[in-house]
Coordinates of C-alpha atoms in Angstrom, one line a residue:
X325 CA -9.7 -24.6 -15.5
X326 CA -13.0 -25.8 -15.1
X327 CA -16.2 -24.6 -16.4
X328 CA -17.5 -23.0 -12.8
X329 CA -14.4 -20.9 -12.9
X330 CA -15.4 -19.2 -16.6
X331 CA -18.4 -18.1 -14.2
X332 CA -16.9 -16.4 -11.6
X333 CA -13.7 -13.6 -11.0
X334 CA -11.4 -13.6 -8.2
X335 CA -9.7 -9.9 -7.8
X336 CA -6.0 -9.5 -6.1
X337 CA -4.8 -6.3 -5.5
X338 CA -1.1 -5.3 -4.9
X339 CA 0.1 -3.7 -2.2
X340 CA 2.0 -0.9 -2.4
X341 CA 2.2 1.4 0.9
X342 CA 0.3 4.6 0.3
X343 CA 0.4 4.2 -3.6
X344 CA -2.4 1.7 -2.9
X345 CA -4.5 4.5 -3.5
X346 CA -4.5 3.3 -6.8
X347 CA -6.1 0.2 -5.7
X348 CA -8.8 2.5 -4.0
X349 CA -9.7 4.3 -7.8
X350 CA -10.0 0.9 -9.4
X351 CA -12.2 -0.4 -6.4
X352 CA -14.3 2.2 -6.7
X353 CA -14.6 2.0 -10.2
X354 CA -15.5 -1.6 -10.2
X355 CA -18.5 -0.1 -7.6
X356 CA -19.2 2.4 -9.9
X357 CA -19.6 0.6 -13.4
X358 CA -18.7 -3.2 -13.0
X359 CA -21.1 -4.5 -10.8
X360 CA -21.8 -6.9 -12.7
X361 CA -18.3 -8.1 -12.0
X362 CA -18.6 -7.7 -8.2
X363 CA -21.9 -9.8 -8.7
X364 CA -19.3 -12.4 -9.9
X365 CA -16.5 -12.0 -7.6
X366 CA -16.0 -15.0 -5.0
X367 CA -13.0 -14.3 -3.4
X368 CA -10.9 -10.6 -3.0
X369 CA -7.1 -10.8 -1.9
X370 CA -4.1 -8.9 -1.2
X371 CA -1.1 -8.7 0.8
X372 CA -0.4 -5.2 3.0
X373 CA -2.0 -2.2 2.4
X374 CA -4.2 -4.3 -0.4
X375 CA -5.8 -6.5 2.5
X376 CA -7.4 -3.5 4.2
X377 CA -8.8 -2.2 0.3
X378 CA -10.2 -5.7 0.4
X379 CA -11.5 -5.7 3.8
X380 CA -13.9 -2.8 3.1
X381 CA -14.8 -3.3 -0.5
X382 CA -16.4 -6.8 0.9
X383 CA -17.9 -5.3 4.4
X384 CA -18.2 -1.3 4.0
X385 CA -18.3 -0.8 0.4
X386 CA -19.8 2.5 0.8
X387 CA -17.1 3.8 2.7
X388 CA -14.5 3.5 0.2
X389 CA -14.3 6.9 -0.6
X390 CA -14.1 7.8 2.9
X391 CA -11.5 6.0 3.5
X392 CA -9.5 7.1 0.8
X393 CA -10.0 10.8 2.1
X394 CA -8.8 8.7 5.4
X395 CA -5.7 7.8 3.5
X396 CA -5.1 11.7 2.5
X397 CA -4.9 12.8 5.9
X398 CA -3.0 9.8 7.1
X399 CA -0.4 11.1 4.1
X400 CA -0.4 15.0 5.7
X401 CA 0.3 13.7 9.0
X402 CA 3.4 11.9 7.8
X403 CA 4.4 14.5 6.0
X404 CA 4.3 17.0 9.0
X405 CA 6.4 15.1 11.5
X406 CA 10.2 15.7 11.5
X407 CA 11.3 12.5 10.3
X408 CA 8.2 11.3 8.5
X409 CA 7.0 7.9 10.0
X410 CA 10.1 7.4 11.3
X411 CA 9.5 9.9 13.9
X412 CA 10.1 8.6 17.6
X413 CA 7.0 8.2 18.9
X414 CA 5.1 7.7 16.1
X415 CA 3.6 4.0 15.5
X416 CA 1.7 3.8 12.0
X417 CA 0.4 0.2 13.3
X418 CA -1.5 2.3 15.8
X419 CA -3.3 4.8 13.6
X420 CA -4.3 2.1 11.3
X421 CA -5.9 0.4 14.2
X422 CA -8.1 3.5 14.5
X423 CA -8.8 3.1 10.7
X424 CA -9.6 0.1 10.6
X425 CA -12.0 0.7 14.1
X426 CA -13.5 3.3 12.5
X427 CA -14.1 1.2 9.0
X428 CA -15.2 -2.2 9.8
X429 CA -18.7 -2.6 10.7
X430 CA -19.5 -5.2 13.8
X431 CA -20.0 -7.8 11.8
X432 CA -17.2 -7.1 9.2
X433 CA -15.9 -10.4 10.3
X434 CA -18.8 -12.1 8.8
X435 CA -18.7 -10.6 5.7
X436 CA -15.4 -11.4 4.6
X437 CA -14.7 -14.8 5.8
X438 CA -14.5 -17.5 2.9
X439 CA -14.6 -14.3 0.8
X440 CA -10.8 -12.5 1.4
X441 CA -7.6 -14.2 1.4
X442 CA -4.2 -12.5 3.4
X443 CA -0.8 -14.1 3.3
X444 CA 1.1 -13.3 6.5
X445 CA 4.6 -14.8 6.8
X446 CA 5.4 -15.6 10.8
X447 CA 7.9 -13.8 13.0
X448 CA 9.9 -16.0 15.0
X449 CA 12.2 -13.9 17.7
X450 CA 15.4 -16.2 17.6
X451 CA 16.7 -16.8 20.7
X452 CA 13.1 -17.3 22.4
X453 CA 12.6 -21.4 22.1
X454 CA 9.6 -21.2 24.8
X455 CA 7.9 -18.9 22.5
X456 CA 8.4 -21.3 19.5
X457 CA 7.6 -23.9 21.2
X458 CA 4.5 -22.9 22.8
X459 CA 3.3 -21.7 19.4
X460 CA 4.1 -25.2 17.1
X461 CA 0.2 -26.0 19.2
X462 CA -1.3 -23.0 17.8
X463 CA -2.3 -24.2 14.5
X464 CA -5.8 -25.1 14.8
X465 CA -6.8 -21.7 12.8
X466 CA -4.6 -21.2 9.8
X467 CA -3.2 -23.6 7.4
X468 CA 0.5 -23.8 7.0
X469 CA 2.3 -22.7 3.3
X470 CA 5.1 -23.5 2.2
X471 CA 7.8 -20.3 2.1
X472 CA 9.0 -20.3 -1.2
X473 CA 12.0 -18.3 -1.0
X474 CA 11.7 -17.9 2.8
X475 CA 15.1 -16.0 4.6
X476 CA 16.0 -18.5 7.4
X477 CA 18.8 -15.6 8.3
X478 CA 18.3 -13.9 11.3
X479 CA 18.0 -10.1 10.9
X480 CA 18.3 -7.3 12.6
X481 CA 15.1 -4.8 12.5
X482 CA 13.8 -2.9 15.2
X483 CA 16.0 -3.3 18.2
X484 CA 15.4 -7.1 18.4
X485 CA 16.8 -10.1 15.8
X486 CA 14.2 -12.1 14.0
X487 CA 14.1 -14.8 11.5
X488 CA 10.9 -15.4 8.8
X489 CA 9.0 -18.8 9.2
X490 CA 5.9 -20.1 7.4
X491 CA 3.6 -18.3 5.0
X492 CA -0.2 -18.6 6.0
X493 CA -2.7 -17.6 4.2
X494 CA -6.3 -16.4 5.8
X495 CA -9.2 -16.4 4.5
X496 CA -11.8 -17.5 7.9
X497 CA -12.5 -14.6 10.8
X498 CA -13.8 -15.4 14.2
X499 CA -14.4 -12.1 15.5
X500 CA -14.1 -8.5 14.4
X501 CA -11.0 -8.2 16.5
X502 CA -9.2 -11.1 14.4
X503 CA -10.1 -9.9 11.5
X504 CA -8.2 -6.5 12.6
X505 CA -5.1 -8.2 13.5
X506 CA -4.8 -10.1 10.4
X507 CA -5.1 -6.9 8.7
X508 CA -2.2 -5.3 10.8
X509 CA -0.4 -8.1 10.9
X510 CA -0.3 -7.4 6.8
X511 CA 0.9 -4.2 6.8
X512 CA 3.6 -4.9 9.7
X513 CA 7.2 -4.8 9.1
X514 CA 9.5 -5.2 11.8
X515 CA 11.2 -1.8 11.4
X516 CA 11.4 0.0 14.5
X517 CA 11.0 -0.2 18.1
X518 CA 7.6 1.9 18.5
X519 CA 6.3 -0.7 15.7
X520 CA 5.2 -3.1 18.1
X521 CA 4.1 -6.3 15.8
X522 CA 0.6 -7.3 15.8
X523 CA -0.2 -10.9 16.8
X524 CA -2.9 -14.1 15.0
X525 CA -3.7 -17.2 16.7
X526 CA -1.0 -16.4 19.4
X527 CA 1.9 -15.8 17.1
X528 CA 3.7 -12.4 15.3
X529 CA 3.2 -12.0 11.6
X530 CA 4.5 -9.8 9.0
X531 CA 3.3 -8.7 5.3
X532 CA 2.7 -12.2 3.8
X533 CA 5.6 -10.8 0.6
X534 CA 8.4 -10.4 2.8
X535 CA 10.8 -13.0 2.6
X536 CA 9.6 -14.4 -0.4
X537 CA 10.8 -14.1 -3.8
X538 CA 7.1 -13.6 -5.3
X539 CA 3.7 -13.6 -4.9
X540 CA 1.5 -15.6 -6.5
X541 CA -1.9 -16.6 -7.3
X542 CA -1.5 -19.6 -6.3
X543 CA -0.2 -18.5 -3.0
X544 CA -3.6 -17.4 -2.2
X545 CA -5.8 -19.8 -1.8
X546 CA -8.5 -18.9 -4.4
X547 CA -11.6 -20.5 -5.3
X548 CA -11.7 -21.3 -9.3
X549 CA -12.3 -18.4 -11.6
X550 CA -10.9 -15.9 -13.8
X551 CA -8.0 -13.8 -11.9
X552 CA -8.6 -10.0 -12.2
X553 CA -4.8 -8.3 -10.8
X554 CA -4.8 -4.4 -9.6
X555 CA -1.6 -3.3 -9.4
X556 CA -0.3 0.2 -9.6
X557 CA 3.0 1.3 -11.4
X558 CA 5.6 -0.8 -9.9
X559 CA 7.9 2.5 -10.6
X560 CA 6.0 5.6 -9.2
X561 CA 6.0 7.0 -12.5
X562 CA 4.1 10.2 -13.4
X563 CA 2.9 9.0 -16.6
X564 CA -0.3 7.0 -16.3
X565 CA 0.6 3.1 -15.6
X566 CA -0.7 1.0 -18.6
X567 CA -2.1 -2.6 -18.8
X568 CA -2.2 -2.5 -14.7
X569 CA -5.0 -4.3 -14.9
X570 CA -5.6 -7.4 -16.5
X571 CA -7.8 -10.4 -16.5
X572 CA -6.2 -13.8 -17.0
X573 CA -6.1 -17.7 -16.5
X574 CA -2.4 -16.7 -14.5
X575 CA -1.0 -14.4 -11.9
X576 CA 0.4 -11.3 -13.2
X577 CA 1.7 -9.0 -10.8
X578 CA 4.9 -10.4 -10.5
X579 CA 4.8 -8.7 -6.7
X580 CA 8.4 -9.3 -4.8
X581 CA 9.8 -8.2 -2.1
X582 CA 13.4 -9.0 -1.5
X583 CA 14.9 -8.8 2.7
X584 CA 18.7 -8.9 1.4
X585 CA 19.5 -6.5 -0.3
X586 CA 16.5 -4.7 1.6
X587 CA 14.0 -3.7 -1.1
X588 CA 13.3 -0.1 0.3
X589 CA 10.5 0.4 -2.0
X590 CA 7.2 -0.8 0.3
X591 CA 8.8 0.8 3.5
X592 CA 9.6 4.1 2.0
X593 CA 6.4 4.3 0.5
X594 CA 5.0 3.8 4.4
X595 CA 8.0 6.1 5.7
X596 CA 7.9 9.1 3.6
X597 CA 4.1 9.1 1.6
X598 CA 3.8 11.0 -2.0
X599 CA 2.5 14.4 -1.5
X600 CA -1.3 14.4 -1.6
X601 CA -1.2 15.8 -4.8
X602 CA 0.6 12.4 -6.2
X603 CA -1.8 10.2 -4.3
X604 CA -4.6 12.2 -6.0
X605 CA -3.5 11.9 -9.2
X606 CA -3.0 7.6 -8.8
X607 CA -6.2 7.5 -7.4
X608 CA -7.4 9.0 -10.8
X609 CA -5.4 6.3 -12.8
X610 CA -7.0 3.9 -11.1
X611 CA -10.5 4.6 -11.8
X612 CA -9.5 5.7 -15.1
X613 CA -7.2 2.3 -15.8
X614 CA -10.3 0.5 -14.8
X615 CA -12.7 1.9 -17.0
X616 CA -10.3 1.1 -19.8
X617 CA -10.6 -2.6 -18.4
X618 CA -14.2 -3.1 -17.7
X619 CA -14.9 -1.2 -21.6
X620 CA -12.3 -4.0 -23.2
X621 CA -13.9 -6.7 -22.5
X622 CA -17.8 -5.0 -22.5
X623 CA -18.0 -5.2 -18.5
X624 CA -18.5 -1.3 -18.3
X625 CA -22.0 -0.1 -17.0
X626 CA -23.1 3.3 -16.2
X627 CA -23.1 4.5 -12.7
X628 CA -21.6 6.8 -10.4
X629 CA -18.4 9.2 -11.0
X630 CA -15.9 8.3 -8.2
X631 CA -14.3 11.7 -9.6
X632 CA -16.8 13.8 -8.2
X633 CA -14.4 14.9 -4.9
X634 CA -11.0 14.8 -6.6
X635 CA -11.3 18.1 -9.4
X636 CA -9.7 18.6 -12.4
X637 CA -6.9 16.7 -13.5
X638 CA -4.0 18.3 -12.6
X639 CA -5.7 20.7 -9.6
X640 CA -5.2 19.9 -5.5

């Protein structure tokens, strides 16, 4: 690594559905007493619900905590319909679009391109060769990845057979409006018929993890620096997650997502969201796990309590 990277951070944050909230706490924290860090940072990434964390830390940063109340209330909804996301009629893609409307400033665009990097992986509907070929011209926006551990299988998923292409990994906004459908083109999962899939540059993407056998650093496209990885317990756990945070030379989240078997794990977290009280109580762990961090290696500086709206540990 060279010396400019010992100057500078780069921050990735895992997706994980609603349990991103976690990602939220350590954002906040990193607000709230490392600023010296976010002085530092050149480049924020993150696939899924990380990408939209991202978004806002870099163009609305004090909306964060709005947004996580946002999040709650997303969470209640869910939990109120019959059948939880999966409700017919119900498209999550669509409420996040009023999130994200409601979140990102005019020039939100601006202020995160060059500075936020989101792998998509593209959606090809088999069957459909005037599509694909009409779209092998489109490429004068994104820069092709290789997939590594790409499913050329067709699947099955929402009432119409698909096949993974190409990872891509963004990191330059034209417009506000782009900048919205990369981020819902993160979260997208071809699940169901009322998802209807965003599109980038003329073309359907997906969550930049799915069909791949990791995500790593080097899969995002960052400028050279130190690599600070949020990640929240990869196993729900009730106890606090330890060491989910870590600053290294190397990628650590060791983020998969595996098509067959289907790994339920994102899109049950997106289906069925922990009870407010859960998401609470991650958010928590993230600003606490972060203090933890920023106080290891003397990055901690006094400043706001994040905690001020969440209580008492252990009261919702």
């Amino acid at each position: 690594m060279s010396s400019e990277g010992d100057s500078g951070f780069n921050v990735m944050f895992v997706g994980t559905s609603f349990m991103g909230i976690y990602n939220v706490g350590s954002a906040q924290c990193l607000l709230d007493h490392g600023k010296g860090v976010m002085h530092r940072t050149r480049c924020v990434g993150g696939a899924s619900a990380a990408a939209i964390i991202a978004s806002i830390l870099l163009s609305a940063p004090e909306r964060l905590l709005d947004y996580k109340e946002t999040i709650y209330e997303l969470s209640n909804h869910i939990h109120g319909l019959d059948k939880g996301a999966n409700t017919s009629g119900f498209d999550i893609i669509a409420h996040v679009r009023g999130v994200l409307e409601e979140f990102l400033k005019p020039d939100a665009h601006i202020q995160c391109s060059g500075r936020m990097s989101v792998p998509l992986t593209e959606l090809l509907p088999v069957h459909e060769t005037e599509f694909k070929s009409h779209h092998k011209q489109q490429t004068d926006k994104v820069s092709p990845r290789s997939p590594r551990g790409a499913s050329l299988t067709p699947v099955q998923m929402g009432g119409q057979t698909w096949r993974f292409g190409s990872r891509r990994v963004v990191s330059k906004f034209y417009s506000r409006e782009e900048l919205i459908e990369v981020l819902l083109s993160s979260i997208y999962v071809p699940w169901f018929d009322d998802w209807k899939p965003p599109m980038y540059a003329d073309r359907y993407w997906v969550d930049g993890s799915i069909g791949t056998t990791n995500i790593g650093v080097e899969d995002m496209d960052f400028p050279p620096g130190r690599l600070i990885t949020v990640s929240p317990d990869k196993k729900f756990a009730h106890a606090k997650p330890q060491d989910n945070i870590t600053t290294e030379w190397r990628d650590v989240s060791n983020e998969s997502f595996q098509l067959q078997p289907f790994n339920m794990y994102r899109v049950s977290g997106a289906l069925y969201p922990p009870p407010q009280g859960q998401l609470r109580e991650q958010f928590r762990d993230g600003v606490e796990d972060a203090k933890i961090f920023l106080s290891k290696f003397g990055l901690y500086e006094q400043g706001l309590n994040s905690l001020r709206n969440e209580g008492p540990l252990g009261q919702f």
